[in-house]
mmCIF file of C-alpha atoms and ligand atoms in Angstrom:
data_model
loop_
_atom_site.group_PDB
_atom_site.id
_atom_site.type_symbol
_atom_site.label_atom_id
_atom_site.label_comp_id
_atom_site.label_asym_id
_atom_site.label_seq_id
_atom_site.Cartn_x
_atom_site.Cartn_y
_atom_site.Cartn_z
ATOM 1 C CA UNK A 1 0.000 0.000 0.000
ATOM 2 C CA UNK A 2 1.240 3.502 -0.830
ATOM 3 C CA UNK A 3 1.988 5.584 2.260
ATOM 4 C CA UNK A 4 0.242 8.940 1.837
ATOM 5 C CA UNK A 5 1.102 10.556 5.146
ATOM 6 C CA UNK A 6 2.666 9.722 8.484
ATOM 7 C CA UNK A 7 1.521 11.626 11.546
ATOM 8 C CA UNK A 8 2.388 11.284 15.233
ATOM 9 C CA UNK A 9 -0.232 8.625 15.964
ATOM 10 C CA UNK A 10 -1.228 7.199 12.593
ATOM 11 C CA UNK A 11 -0.095 6.315 9.093
ATOM 12 C CA UNK A 12 -2.418 6.893 6.136
ATOM 13 C CA UNK A 13 -2.345 4.560 3.131
ATOM 14 C CA UNK A 14 -3.989 4.727 -0.276
ATOM 15 C CA UNK A 15 -6.408 1.963 -1.328
ATOM 16 C CA UNK A 16 -7.692 0.830 -4.722
ATOM 17 C CA UNK A 17 -10.677 3.100 -4.158
ATOM 18 C CA UNK A 18 -9.642 6.740 -4.766
ATOM 19 C CA UNK A 19 -12.315 7.921 -2.284
ATOM 20 C CA UNK A 20 -11.029 5.770 0.585
ATOM 21 C CA UNK A 21 -7.855 5.565 2.666
ATOM 22 C CA UNK A 22 -6.645 3.227 5.403
ATOM 23 C CA UNK A 23 -5.565 4.673 8.748
ATOM 24 C CA UNK A 24 -3.078 2.550 10.735
ATOM 25 C CA UNK A 25 -2.922 3.296 14.477
ATOM 26 C CA UNK A 26 0.654 3.300 15.790
ATOM 27 C CA UNK A 27 1.883 2.363 19.255
ATOM 28 C CA UNK A 28 3.879 5.636 19.446
ATOM 29 C CA UNK A 29 3.065 8.126 22.178
ATOM 30 C CA UNK A 30 4.025 11.775 21.848
ATOM 31 C CA UNK A 31 3.301 14.842 23.964
ATOM 32 C CA UNK A 32 4.217 18.526 24.146
ATOM 33 C CA UNK A 33 4.405 18.862 20.350
ATOM 34 C CA UNK A 34 6.485 15.646 20.097
ATOM 35 C CA UNK A 35 9.199 16.890 22.491
ATOM 36 C CA UNK A 36 8.351 13.867 24.654
ATOM 37 C CA UNK A 37 8.243 10.523 22.845
ATOM 38 C CA UNK A 38 7.693 6.907 23.779
ATOM 39 C CA UNK A 39 5.886 3.811 22.646
ATOM 40 C CA UNK A 40 3.377 1.502 24.331
ATOM 41 C CA UNK A 41 2.934 -1.936 22.772
ATOM 42 C CA UNK A 42 -0.732 -2.587 21.999
ATOM 43 C CA UNK A 43 -1.830 1.073 22.245
ATOM 44 C CA UNK A 44 -2.526 1.221 18.495
ATOM 45 C CA UNK A 45 -4.974 -1.693 18.690
ATOM 46 C CA UNK A 46 -6.739 -0.171 21.693
ATOM 47 C CA UNK A 47 -7.098 3.222 19.985
ATOM 48 C CA UNK A 48 -8.303 1.550 16.784
ATOM 49 C CA UNK A 49 -10.998 -0.328 18.731
ATOM 50 C CA UNK A 50 -12.017 2.762 20.744
ATOM 51 C CA UNK A 51 -12.217 5.055 17.719
ATOM 52 C CA UNK A 52 -14.246 2.455 15.792
ATOM 53 C CA UNK A 53 -16.835 2.149 18.567
ATOM 54 C CA UNK A 54 -17.090 5.921 19.080
ATOM 55 C CA UNK A 55 -17.410 6.755 15.381
ATOM 56 C CA UNK A 56 -20.086 4.044 15.062
ATOM 57 C CA UNK A 57 -21.895 5.531 18.054
ATOM 58 C CA UNK A 58 -21.746 9.060 16.605
ATOM 59 C CA UNK A 59 -22.875 7.870 13.174
ATOM 60 C CA UNK A 60 -25.842 6.079 14.744
ATOM 61 C CA UNK A 61 -26.777 9.498 16.208
ATOM 62 C CA UNK A 62 -26.605 11.208 12.804
ATOM 63 C CA UNK A 63 -23.083 12.730 12.926
ATOM 64 C CA UNK A 64 -21.416 12.559 9.496
ATOM 65 C CA UNK A 65 -17.937 11.031 9.894
ATOM 66 C CA UNK A 66 -15.144 9.756 7.673
ATOM 67 C CA UNK A 67 -15.365 6.271 9.250
ATOM 68 C CA UNK A 68 -16.255 3.475 6.820
ATOM 69 C CA UNK A 69 -15.323 0.208 8.587
ATOM 70 C CA UNK A 70 -12.718 -1.496 10.715
ATOM 71 C CA UNK A 71 -10.149 -3.209 8.490
ATOM 72 C CA UNK A 72 -7.868 -5.034 10.953
ATOM 73 C CA UNK A 73 -6.855 -4.834 14.601
ATOM 74 C CA UNK A 74 -4.837 -1.681 13.884
ATOM 75 C CA UNK A 75 -6.590 -0.275 10.828
ATOM 76 C CA UNK A 76 -9.781 1.458 9.770
ATOM 77 C CA UNK A 77 -11.024 2.356 6.301
ATOM 78 C CA UNK A 78 -11.983 6.046 6.035
ATOM 79 C CA UNK A 79 -13.373 8.330 3.366
ATOM 80 C CA UNK A 80 -10.629 10.442 1.847
ATOM 81 C CA UNK A 81 -11.044 14.040 3.005
ATOM 82 C CA UNK A 82 -9.194 17.311 2.829
ATOM 83 C CA UNK A 83 -8.433 18.028 6.490
ATOM 84 C CA UNK A 84 -9.358 21.525 7.692
ATOM 85 C CA UNK A 85 -6.197 22.722 9.512
ATOM 86 C CA UNK A 86 -8.050 23.543 12.734
ATOM 87 C CA UNK A 87 -8.064 21.495 15.935
ATOM 88 C CA UNK A 88 -11.466 21.990 17.526
ATOM 89 C CA UNK A 89 -11.221 21.557 21.298
ATOM 90 C CA UNK A 90 -14.315 21.195 23.484
ATOM 91 C CA UNK A 91 -13.857 21.665 27.228
ATOM 92 C CA UNK A 92 -16.321 20.617 29.928
ATOM 93 C CA UNK A 93 -13.898 20.969 32.845
ATOM 94 C CA UNK A 94 -10.886 23.300 33.072
ATOM 95 C CA UNK A 95 -7.473 21.644 32.946
ATOM 96 C CA UNK A 96 -4.373 21.524 30.746
ATOM 97 C CA UNK A 97 -3.472 24.534 28.639
ATOM 98 C CA UNK A 98 -6.603 26.470 29.638
ATOM 99 C CA UNK A 99 -5.607 26.592 33.297
ATOM 100 C CA UNK A 100 -2.005 27.451 32.389
ATOM 101 C CA UNK A 101 -2.911 30.195 29.911
ATOM 102 C CA UNK A 102 -5.755 31.916 31.765
ATOM 103 C CA UNK A 103 -5.230 30.921 35.391
ATOM 104 C CA UNK A 104 -8.674 29.320 35.590
ATOM 105 C CA UNK A 105 -8.728 26.943 38.563
ATOM 106 C CA UNK A 106 -8.220 23.257 37.614
ATOM 107 C CA UNK A 107 -11.552 21.413 37.835
ATOM 108 C CA UNK A 108 -13.762 24.489 37.192
ATOM 109 C CA UNK A 109 -16.947 23.367 35.418
ATOM 110 C CA UNK A 110 -17.280 24.973 31.988
ATOM 111 C CA UNK A 111 -20.298 25.394 29.751
ATOM 112 C CA UNK A 112 -18.835 23.476 26.785
ATOM 113 C CA UNK A 113 -16.182 25.963 25.861
ATOM 114 C CA UNK A 114 -15.112 25.567 22.216
ATOM 115 C CA UNK A 115 -11.669 26.676 21.036
ATOM 116 C CA UNK A 116 -9.860 26.641 17.695
ATOM 117 C CA UNK A 117 -6.153 25.868 17.354
ATOM 118 C CA UNK A 118 -4.226 26.292 14.096
ATOM 119 C CA UNK A 119 -2.897 22.848 13.118
ATOM 120 C CA UNK A 120 0.733 23.734 12.495
ATOM 121 C CA UNK A 121 3.510 21.836 14.283
ATOM 122 C CA UNK A 122 6.243 24.389 13.521
ATOM 123 C CA UNK A 123 4.147 27.090 15.238
ATOM 124 C CA UNK A 124 3.155 24.741 18.103
ATOM 125 C CA UNK A 125 -0.571 24.670 17.204
ATOM 126 C CA UNK A 126 -1.444 28.205 18.430
ATOM 127 C CA UNK A 127 -4.880 29.206 19.726
ATOM 128 C CA UNK A 128 -6.680 31.270 17.073
ATOM 129 C CA UNK A 129 -9.944 33.176 16.719
ATOM 130 C CA UNK A 130 -12.342 33.249 13.753
ATOM 131 C CA UNK A 131 -10.603 36.172 12.100
ATOM 132 C CA UNK A 132 -7.236 34.418 12.301
ATOM 133 C CA UNK A 133 -8.790 31.289 10.765
ATOM 134 C CA UNK A 134 -10.037 33.349 7.827
ATOM 135 C CA UNK A 135 -6.736 35.229 7.512
ATOM 136 C CA UNK A 136 -4.831 31.920 7.385
ATOM 137 C CA UNK A 137 -7.247 30.499 4.806
ATOM 138 C CA UNK A 138 -8.195 27.552 7.062
ATOM 139 C CA UNK A 139 -11.796 27.888 5.865
ATOM 140 C CA UNK A 140 -13.341 29.777 2.953
ATOM 141 C CA UNK A 141 -16.052 31.522 5.027
ATOM 142 C CA UNK A 142 -17.241 32.119 8.610
ATOM 143 C CA UNK A 143 -20.264 29.850 8.180
ATOM 144 C CA UNK A 144 -17.964 26.852 8.142
ATOM 145 C CA UNK A 145 -16.496 27.929 11.510
ATOM 146 C CA UNK A 146 -20.014 28.122 12.934
ATOM 147 C CA UNK A 147 -20.670 24.660 11.495
ATOM 148 C CA UNK A 148 -17.521 23.329 13.212
ATOM 149 C CA UNK A 149 -18.716 24.704 16.570
ATOM 150 C CA UNK A 150 -22.195 23.242 16.052
ATOM 151 C CA UNK A 151 -20.856 19.795 15.124
ATOM 152 C CA UNK A 152 -18.376 19.808 18.024
ATOM 153 C CA UNK A 153 -21.196 20.625 20.473
ATOM 154 C CA UNK A 154 -23.378 17.900 18.935
ATOM 155 C CA UNK A 155 -20.540 15.387 19.461
ATOM 156 C CA UNK A 156 -20.185 16.535 23.080
ATOM 157 C CA UNK A 157 -23.939 16.130 23.630
ATOM 158 C CA UNK A 158 -23.663 12.478 22.559
ATOM 159 C CA UNK A 159 -20.357 11.537 24.176
ATOM 160 C CA UNK A 160 -20.727 13.214 27.588
ATOM 161 C CA UNK A 161 -23.833 11.225 28.676
ATOM 162 C CA UNK A 162 -22.468 8.067 27.010
ATOM 163 C CA UNK A 163 -19.349 8.215 29.184
ATOM 164 C CA UNK A 164 -21.235 9.413 32.277
ATOM 165 C CA UNK A 165 -23.254 6.174 32.160
ATOM 166 C CA UNK A 166 -19.912 4.370 32.277
ATOM 167 C CA UNK A 167 -18.686 6.352 35.292
ATOM 168 C CA UNK A 168 -16.278 8.426 33.198
ATOM 169 C CA UNK A 169 -16.125 12.219 33.038
ATOM 170 C CA UNK A 170 -15.355 13.560 29.564
ATOM 171 C CA UNK A 171 -13.162 16.493 30.613
ATOM 172 C CA UNK A 172 -12.144 17.795 27.186
ATOM 173 C CA UNK A 173 -11.365 16.513 23.702
ATOM 174 C CA UNK A 174 -9.959 17.514 20.332
ATOM 175 C CA UNK A 175 -11.732 16.958 17.019
ATOM 176 C CA UNK A 176 -10.622 17.351 13.431
ATOM 177 C CA UNK A 177 -12.887 17.769 10.441
ATOM 178 C CA UNK A 178 -12.469 17.350 6.700
ATOM 179 C CA UNK A 179 -14.264 18.034 3.457
ATOM 180 C CA UNK A 180 -14.968 15.096 1.119
ATOM 181 C CA UNK A 181 -14.861 15.206 -2.691
ATOM 182 C CA UNK A 182 -18.412 16.623 -2.697
ATOM 183 C CA UNK A 183 -17.428 19.299 -0.107
ATOM 184 C CA UNK A 184 -19.475 17.673 2.669
ATOM 185 C CA UNK A 185 -18.161 18.335 6.193
ATOM 186 C CA UNK A 186 -17.147 15.096 7.920
ATOM 187 C CA UNK A 187 -15.802 14.454 11.405
ATOM 188 C CA UNK A 188 -12.359 12.904 10.790
ATOM 189 C CA UNK A 189 -9.148 11.802 12.536
ATOM 190 C CA UNK A 190 -9.730 9.833 15.781
ATOM 191 C CA UNK A 191 -11.476 9.901 19.129
ATOM 192 C CA UNK A 192 -9.248 8.097 21.623
ATOM 193 C CA UNK A 193 -7.592 8.595 25.022
ATOM 194 C CA UNK A 194 -4.792 10.285 23.022
ATOM 195 C CA UNK A 195 -7.201 13.046 21.973
ATOM 196 C CA UNK A 196 -9.607 13.169 24.955
ATOM 197 C CA UNK A 197 -9.304 13.483 28.697
ATOM 198 C CA UNK A 198 -11.282 10.966 30.759
ATOM 199 C CA UNK A 199 -11.430 11.012 34.557
ATOM 200 C CA UNK A 200 -12.993 8.241 36.617
ATOM 201 C CA UNK A 201 -16.201 9.809 37.952
ATOM 202 C CA UNK A 202 -15.696 8.431 41.470
ATOM 203 C CA UNK A 203 -11.974 8.908 42.075
ATOM 204 C CA UNK A 204 -11.103 11.522 39.382
ATOM 205 C CA UNK A 205 -8.260 9.184 38.382
ATOM 206 C CA UNK A 206 -6.892 10.146 34.953
ATOM 207 C CA UNK A 207 -7.515 7.489 32.296
ATOM 208 C CA UNK A 208 -5.953 9.089 29.216
ATOM 209 C CA UNK A 209 -2.732 10.397 27.708
ATOM 210 C CA UNK A 210 -2.136 12.632 30.743
ATOM 211 C CA UNK A 211 -0.784 9.433 32.367
ATOM 212 C CA UNK A 212 2.030 9.635 29.800
ATOM 213 C CA UNK A 213 2.329 13.456 29.856
ATOM 214 C CA UNK A 214 2.651 13.451 33.657
ATOM 215 C CA UNK A 215 4.576 10.142 34.023
ATOM 216 C CA UNK A 216 1.788 8.565 36.090
ATOM 217 C CA UNK A 217 2.460 5.056 34.708
ATOM 218 C CA UNK A 218 -0.050 2.346 33.655
ATOM 219 C CA UNK A 219 -0.815 4.104 30.366
ATOM 220 C CA UNK A 220 -1.950 0.927 28.599
ATOM 221 C CA UNK A 221 -4.073 -0.177 31.573
ATOM 222 C CA UNK A 222 -5.909 3.155 31.445
ATOM 223 C CA UNK A 223 -6.663 2.794 27.716
ATOM 224 C CA UNK A 224 -7.834 -0.812 28.336
ATOM 225 C CA UNK A 225 -10.099 0.458 31.094
ATOM 226 C CA UNK A 226 -11.648 3.072 28.768
ATOM 227 C CA UNK A 227 -12.272 0.395 26.109
ATOM 228 C CA UNK A 228 -13.824 -2.015 28.586
ATOM 229 C CA UNK A 229 -16.162 0.700 29.899
ATOM 230 C CA UNK A 230 -17.201 1.625 26.333
ATOM 231 C CA UNK A 231 -18.012 -2.056 25.769
ATOM 232 C CA UNK A 232 -19.970 -2.331 29.059
HETATM 233 N N1 UDP B 1 -5.293 17.674 22.295
HETATM 234 C C1 UDP B 1 -4.947 16.828 21.257
HETATM 235 N N2 UDP B 1 -3.926 17.181 20.420
HETATM 236 C C2 UDP B 1 -3.244 18.356 20.549
HETATM 237 C C3 UDP B 1 -3.593 19.215 21.621
HETATM 238 C C4 UDP B 1 -4.606 18.846 22.471
HETATM 239 O O1 UDP B 1 -5.548 15.772 21.084
HETATM 240 O O2 UDP B 1 -2.346 18.634 19.735
HETATM 241 C C5 UDP B 1 -6.396 17.312 23.203
HETATM 242 C C6 UDP B 1 -5.905 16.950 24.592
HETATM 243 O O3 UDP B 1 -5.692 15.561 24.703
HETATM 244 C C7 UDP B 1 -7.046 17.385 25.466
HETATM 245 C C8 UDP B 1 -7.642 18.584 24.720
HETATM 246 O O4 UDP B 1 -7.221 18.441 23.368
HETATM 247 O O5 UDP B 1 -8.027 16.369 25.539
HETATM 248 C C9 UDP B 1 -7.221 19.918 25.260
HETATM 249 O O6 UDP B 1 -5.837 19.948 25.368
HETATM 250 P P1 UDP B 1 -5.059 21.215 25.979
HETATM 251 O O7 UDP B 1 -5.285 22.398 25.113
HETATM 252 O O8 UDP B 1 -5.382 21.341 27.418
HETATM 253 O O9 UDP B 1 -3.552 20.854 25.729
HETATM 254 P P2 UDP B 1 -2.407 20.213 26.581
HETATM 255 O O10 UDP B 1 -2.672 20.446 28.019
HETATM 256 O O11 UDP B 1 -2.475 18.780 26.143
HETATM 257 O O12 UDP B 1 -1.212 20.939 26.041
#
């Protein structure tokens, strides 16, 4: 298979169908714009399984996504899209960069705060506003930015109660979107403990990539726990 692109967590391959690609989930772990790197055997399979179940869940609730089907333990088939270079972050509880940047107290409950970050590794994915997004040509018009916010909130409205039933708090998460060959907006990339923060609702134990970022250990066990709760 022809390698189209290699990112920090996935490799993208061409298929015989020009409208479809295969995403391979790697075991690599990176944080702080890849300044911290490691690998966790079996993480790719866990993320592939988690993303499959969550995209299927979202699709069953009417969210348009790039997900087509699971292909193997580490691979999914996706619709080929042009990725919009914006990371859409939804925050339900203050932590991470929000607390550092604005001094908001860790754990403050937020009313689904939506933020845009410019997807650009050499600039360190800076926070941007709508006018910056237009200036940078990330989107052709403001309506698309409104659509991104609306879709991100719709995803939150499905995922937050889904995880709450499984005794997990969805603290925050990052989404990416793309446009398909017909210019339809599709939710793309992945939804995994690499891209979301999950806290156990009873103990507030972190069950996501923060275990790697903060050297808390048991990274794989946390991802396994998230998968087993999704399956429960
Ligand atoms: N996030 C991500 N990729 C990034 C930056 C953030 O998936 O390049 C996710 C992160 O896992 C968290 C949310 O987006 O669920 C908000 O992250 P934050 O801005 O707090 O960044 P961090 O503290 O990770 O620098």
